[in-house]
Amino acid sequence: MEEKISGLAYVLGNNIDTDQIIPAEHLVYSLTDEEESRKYGQYALSGVPVPLAGLPEGGKQFVESDSYQSKYSIIIGGSNFGCGSSREHAPFALQKAGVKVIVAESYARIFYRNSVDGGFVVPFESTEKLNDKIKTDDEIEIDFKENEIKNLSSNQVYKLKPLGDVLPIIAAGGLFEYARKSGMLEN
Amino acid sequence: MGMTITEKILAKSARRVFLEPGENVWLNVDVLMTHDVCGPPTIGIWKNEFGEKAKIWDKNKLVVFPDHYIFTKNVHANRNVDVLRKFAKEYDLPNYYDVGSPRYKGVCHIALAEEGYNVPGTVLFGTDSHTCTSGAFGMFATGVGNTDAAFILGTGKIWEKVPESMKFTFHGKMPEYLTAKDLILQILGDITTDGATYRSMEFDGEAIFSLPMLERMTLTNMAIEAGGMNGIIQADKIAEEYVSERTDKNFEIFISDRDAKYFSKHEYDVNKIEPLVAKPHSPDNRDTVKNVEGTKLTKCYIGSCTGGKITDFINAAKILYGQTVKTSTFIVPASTETAKELEGETYKGLSLKQIFENAGCQIAQSSCAACLGGPDDTFGRAVDKDVVISTTNRNFPGRMGSKKSEVYLASPLTVAASAVNGFITDPRNFLM
């Protein structure tokens, strides 16, 4: 696991549900075919209503048209991030678009599990509301060792909650890797 | 110290005598359910991770229902069903219910109940967030993603954090104008969409135990809309009877101890609850039907695991009998058994199917259909700036199709009354 990750922030509101992360009509593409699975990156967060896409101004496309990758690698969310369906396509789509870390006040259970067990993105919980303090396009650094998020654009540092029980799974890279490392599954 | 039903079932599954909320435990899974959207990627991960040694832990415990994107020309969606079909053939799966065959069942959560997979005291995981529906049978049931499901598929085991429990007690006798949908919308408005995150929601009280199984399933179905890990109702005589008619499996009924610990307790008098809606764009955006009465509609929709059961259609038929709808109204029986019952079940001498056809409703084959939008050619899908009232479970932006559409969630009684008028209407106008 890296010690630090830096990138541009994309800021969202509360209750970002899985239909906003990846609309249901796109759930038909293969997740294993390298070429076809790029579509998940292309349509990541395409269900977010335009005025709420990239706060505070909104109207910021997460992935440029005709692209499969976002320039944003860190998502700042509010409460109940990833609510709704069980589709693992949601954290997968964010990973395909290039997201490394999400920082939100709280998560829906299945999205959180999927992010961790699938090893797609690291879901940090913030210790305070951050989507009114960090702006889309701010430069952000996440410090895994110190459990901190630093806004390089405003030079503010905020504490993150420790990853706790799921840290060994995240560090291993997902549930299967964890199970192999801990001897539950054969190598 | 006492334990709740959920804690007792998880203890049994984890081969423990006692456990407490907050503990992470490894569970032994009784049934794994998957469908056409999440089945193919689950199979992909399982094959990739277990390699040549990939083995299904117990074929009899795996249940596969194609149900989401079934009647569509979309090639990718059809390819997903092909993947399931090939997998079922390759591994000779006993519990695969292929579309286009007489075995086709329709929406998984309803089919699980009908086919006898819902058994009190057991643990069921499914690759669908509404897997919590099965909790109406006094069992632990919850949704997981593809990686977790692939892990279960190969090992029969999965980790879970033991949830704290919240108790919701409904006192009184259910009035004719209320359904289980109104009760769960009441709760959602009170505790919001993350009010039960990582917790168990236990439903109790004489109003709950007066409901038939299919109505109870509406409550547990929408536990996920409050973020709940599971919804659960203690199995009683009605549950035992339903289960015994469908399976020979032995089962164990668990009851919450009197001194069981709850995160919170919520008490309701059903006679004080009015018909409710969830306004756009969130299931917790509750209001009374009275307050939004008159809102013009472009579509009415009765279907899904939440509101497409025979009990929902019986309610709708009470209002649609002898009426003509003023707005396009879509009827989607959740299961093929429900579709058959539409012809067999009668109200005032007419079959429900006749009542709906006479009223000018369109009736589709069983599937999830427009509850979750789906491909462009999905029956009843919301387009452009549609204003929809629906018996389904979610009204997030774009959930039923168009991002510009607005969806109101309501009971089948309220949807039927609104269909007759072409605007949102309190069902009491028709029932009293």
XYZ file of C-alpha atoms in Angstrom, chain B residues 111-413:
303
model
C -39.388 -16.411 -6.694
C -37.166 -17.278 -3.691
C -40.282 -17.248 -1.511
C -42.497 -19.096 -3.990
C -39.940 -21.827 -4.674
C -39.325 -22.617 -1.003
C -35.821 -21.129 -0.612
C -36.939 -18.816 2.188
C -36.608 -20.878 5.353
C -36.796 -19.474 8.913
C -33.525 -19.404 10.845
C -31.271 -19.645 7.777
C -28.742 -17.283 6.168
C -29.197 -16.132 2.575
C -26.883 -13.872 0.582
C -27.743 -12.479 -2.835
C -26.119 -10.223 -5.413
C -28.951 -7.749 -5.133
C -29.615 -5.089 -2.536
C -33.256 -6.151 -2.155
C -32.184 -9.617 -0.967
C -33.271 -8.288 2.450
C -36.852 -9.077 1.299
C -36.445 -12.686 2.475
C -36.102 -11.477 6.080
C -39.914 -11.532 6.270
C -39.489 -15.268 6.879
C -37.555 -14.915 10.150
C -34.238 -15.484 8.395
C -31.097 -13.388 7.842
C -30.921 -12.181 4.250
C -28.768 -9.440 2.777
C -27.214 -8.182 -0.439
C -23.561 -8.342 -1.443
C -21.471 -7.494 -4.488
C -19.820 -9.757 -7.018
C -16.520 -10.306 -5.199
C -18.265 -11.363 -1.989
C -20.630 -13.582 -3.971
C -17.686 -15.178 -5.831
C -16.046 -15.874 -2.484
C -19.238 -17.535 -1.219
C -19.593 -19.478 -4.475
C -16.187 -21.089 -3.890
C -16.163 -21.413 -0.094
C -19.713 -21.151 1.278
C -18.379 -18.562 3.713
C -18.328 -14.779 4.061
C -17.417 -12.245 6.745
C -20.027 -9.944 8.191
C -20.124 -7.409 10.972
C -22.869 -8.317 13.466
C -25.370 -5.450 13.224
C -27.065 -3.579 16.027
C -30.844 -3.942 15.847
C -33.583 -1.328 15.625
C -37.139 -2.324 16.498
C -40.232 -0.946 14.762
C -43.534 -1.895 16.409
C -46.858 -1.217 14.714
C -49.862 -1.302 17.041
C -53.517 -1.479 16.047
C -55.578 -3.029 13.287
C -54.564 -2.115 9.713
C -57.143 0.235 8.157
C -58.406 -0.686 4.699
C -56.690 2.309 3.056
C -53.188 1.448 4.337
C -50.680 -1.108 3.058
C -47.243 -2.250 4.187
C -45.830 0.254 1.676
C -47.266 3.150 3.683
C -45.710 1.752 6.861
C -42.225 1.535 5.395
C -42.531 5.005 3.821
C -43.483 6.275 7.294
C -40.309 4.759 8.755
C -38.133 6.067 5.906
C -39.401 9.601 6.419
C -38.614 9.307 10.130
C -35.127 7.779 10.025
C -34.010 8.806 6.465
C -32.037 6.838 3.875
C -29.086 6.192 6.166
C -31.016 5.839 9.421
C -30.355 2.102 9.630
C -26.980 1.831 7.891
C -25.158 -1.330 8.977
C -28.082 -2.176 11.291
C -30.857 -4.734 11.411
C -34.467 -3.532 11.213
C -36.847 -5.751 13.165
C -40.584 -5.312 12.550
C -43.065 -6.238 15.234
C -46.590 -5.587 16.498
C -50.116 -6.848 15.867
C -50.486 -4.855 12.627
C -47.426 -6.631 11.163
C -48.527 -10.109 12.215
C -51.977 -9.522 10.701
C -50.377 -9.142 7.253
C -49.989 -11.989 4.743
C -46.402 -12.986 3.900
C -46.323 -11.064 0.624
C -47.254 -7.807 2.387
C -44.647 -8.407 5.098
C -42.112 -8.767 2.300
C -42.802 -5.155 1.238
C -41.516 -4.006 4.638
C -38.356 -6.098 4.717
C -37.769 -5.344 1.001
C -37.310 -1.644 1.646
C -35.086 -2.026 4.729
C -32.198 -1.326 2.332
C -33.764 2.059 1.505
C -32.914 3.067 5.091
C -29.450 1.558 4.634
C -30.402 -1.500 6.705
C -28.212 -4.595 6.514
C -31.325 -6.712 6.890
C -35.007 -6.463 7.712
C -36.512 -9.220 9.808
C -39.883 -10.403 11.091
C -40.216 -13.283 13.512
C -41.749 -16.325 11.801
C -45.273 -17.091 13.070
C -48.036 -19.544 12.090
C -48.709 -17.649 8.833
C -45.021 -17.894 7.897
C -44.804 -21.563 8.908
C -47.806 -22.392 6.774
C -46.423 -20.538 3.726
C -43.032 -22.245 4.051
C -44.403 -25.740 4.720
C -46.512 -25.572 1.559
C -43.374 -24.974 -0.500
C -40.543 -26.976 1.026
C -39.896 -30.091 3.102
C -36.824 -28.526 4.722
C -36.750 -28.468 8.511
C -36.506 -25.062 10.054
C -35.801 -23.388 13.350
C -37.745 -20.365 14.536
C -35.809 -17.760 16.499
C -37.407 -15.215 18.804
C -35.776 -12.067 20.186
C -35.137 -12.325 23.932
C -37.040 -9.969 26.206
C -33.769 -8.505 27.426
C -32.243 -8.262 23.933
C -30.464 -4.954 23.359
C -31.702 -2.550 20.676
C -30.011 0.508 19.240
C -33.450 2.153 19.216
C -37.155 1.324 19.493
C -39.897 2.995 17.460
C -43.611 2.637 18.182
C -46.448 3.435 15.803
C -50.241 3.365 15.897
C -51.332 2.385 12.375
C -54.585 4.308 12.794
C -52.586 7.528 12.954
C -50.731 6.848 9.684
C -52.148 8.263 6.457
C -51.533 7.096 2.872
C -48.024 8.323 2.037
C -45.744 9.035 -0.901
C -42.008 9.508 -1.261
C -41.547 12.557 -3.464
C -38.706 12.931 -5.989
C -35.800 12.155 -5.651
C -35.389 10.091 -2.518
C -37.319 7.299 -0.763
C -37.182 9.285 2.490
C -38.748 12.425 0.983
C -42.042 11.534 2.622
C -45.289 13.436 2.419
C -48.943 12.574 2.810
C -50.837 11.815 -0.385
C -53.249 14.594 0.664
C -50.463 17.189 0.521
C -49.450 16.334 -3.047
C -52.923 15.495 -4.310
C -53.536 16.944 -7.764
C -49.942 16.519 -9.036
C -50.335 15.735 -12.753
C -48.916 12.398 -13.907
C -47.738 10.998 -17.224
C -47.228 7.373 -16.102
C -48.478 5.000 -13.412
C -46.531 1.841 -12.658
C -47.482 -1.214 -10.582
C -44.739 -3.810 -10.438
C -41.367 -4.958 -8.984
C -40.320 -7.019 -5.968
C -41.750 -4.255 -3.791
C -45.124 -3.670 -5.403
C -45.763 -6.337 -8.055
C -46.996 -9.196 -5.868
C -50.518 -10.624 -6.032
C -51.453 -8.823 -2.803
C -50.471 -5.530 -4.492
C -52.635 -6.300 -7.525
C -55.601 -7.298 -5.359
C -55.331 -3.876 -3.714
C -55.063 -2.102 -7.071
C -58.023 -4.049 -8.481
C -60.288 -2.893 -5.639
C -59.927 0.625 -7.015
C -59.547 -0.048 -10.748
C -62.668 -2.240 -10.898
C -65.150 -0.616 -13.259
C -62.898 2.414 -13.854
C -60.896 3.712 -16.805
C -57.365 5.025 -16.323
C -56.611 8.576 -17.509
C -52.814 8.063 -17.614
C -50.704 5.314 -19.208
C -50.701 2.580 -16.595
C -48.221 -0.300 -16.615
C -48.809 -3.588 -14.823
C -45.796 -5.863 -14.317
C -46.436 -9.015 -12.280
C -43.251 -9.740 -10.336
C -43.314 -13.475 -10.956
C -44.816 -15.877 -13.463
C -46.831 -17.312 -10.566
C -48.224 -13.811 -9.948
C -49.056 -13.525 -13.663
C -51.045 -16.757 -13.444
C -52.790 -15.537 -10.319
C -53.896 -12.369 -12.162
C -56.086 -14.701 -14.198
C -57.170 -16.917 -11.307
C -57.807 -14.302 -8.618
C -61.167 -12.530 -8.894
C -62.819 -9.430 -7.512
C -66.571 -8.967 -7.832
C -66.725 -11.766 -10.395
C -63.970 -10.526 -12.726
C -60.375 -11.750 -12.867
C -57.789 -9.138 -11.913
C -56.468 -9.353 -15.458
C -59.905 -8.503 -16.848
C -60.269 -5.623 -14.406
C -56.918 -4.165 -15.480
C -57.565 -4.688 -19.184
C -61.043 -3.163 -18.912
C -59.499 -0.161 -17.161
C -57.095 0.292 -20.095
C -53.865 -0.801 -18.348
C -50.996 -2.409 -20.262
C -49.841 -5.728 -18.821
C -46.310 -7.079 -19.372
C -44.526 -10.363 -18.759
C -42.830 -10.844 -15.402
C -39.433 -9.207 -14.865
C -37.847 -6.261 -13.044
C -38.768 -4.092 -16.074
C -38.664 -0.314 -15.531
C -38.152 -0.388 -11.756
C -34.496 0.216 -12.530
C -34.737 1.893 -15.913
C -32.834 -0.602 -18.004
C -32.246 -0.685 -21.764
C -34.170 1.816 -23.952
C -36.802 -0.735 -24.993
C -37.750 -1.632 -21.394
C -41.521 -1.777 -20.755
C -42.783 1.276 -18.863
C -39.373 3.021 -18.758
C -39.485 6.713 -17.795
C -38.606 8.972 -20.716
C -37.844 12.684 -20.942
C -39.753 14.645 -18.278
C -42.172 11.882 -17.287
C -43.906 12.312 -13.943
C -44.462 8.804 -12.605
C -46.215 7.352 -9.579
C -44.951 3.868 -8.869
C -45.216 0.983 -6.410
C -41.449 0.379 -6.743
C -38.703 1.040 -4.217
C -36.390 3.824 -5.387
C -36.851 7.259 -6.920
C -33.275 8.490 -7.115
C -32.527 10.691 -10.152
C -32.786 8.539 -13.284
C -33.658 5.346 -11.414
C -36.617 4.494 -13.689
C -34.902 5.721 -16.872
C -34.706 9.404 -17.789
C -32.605 11.655 -15.563
C -35.196 14.396 -16.121
C -38.123 12.298 -14.933
C -39.745 12.620 -11.507
C -40.882 9.552 -9.587
C -43.286 9.379 -6.646
C -43.291 6.120 -4.663
C -46.611 5.001 -3.228
C -48.806 2.037 -2.322
C -50.715 0.107 -5.004
C -53.927 1.649 -3.646
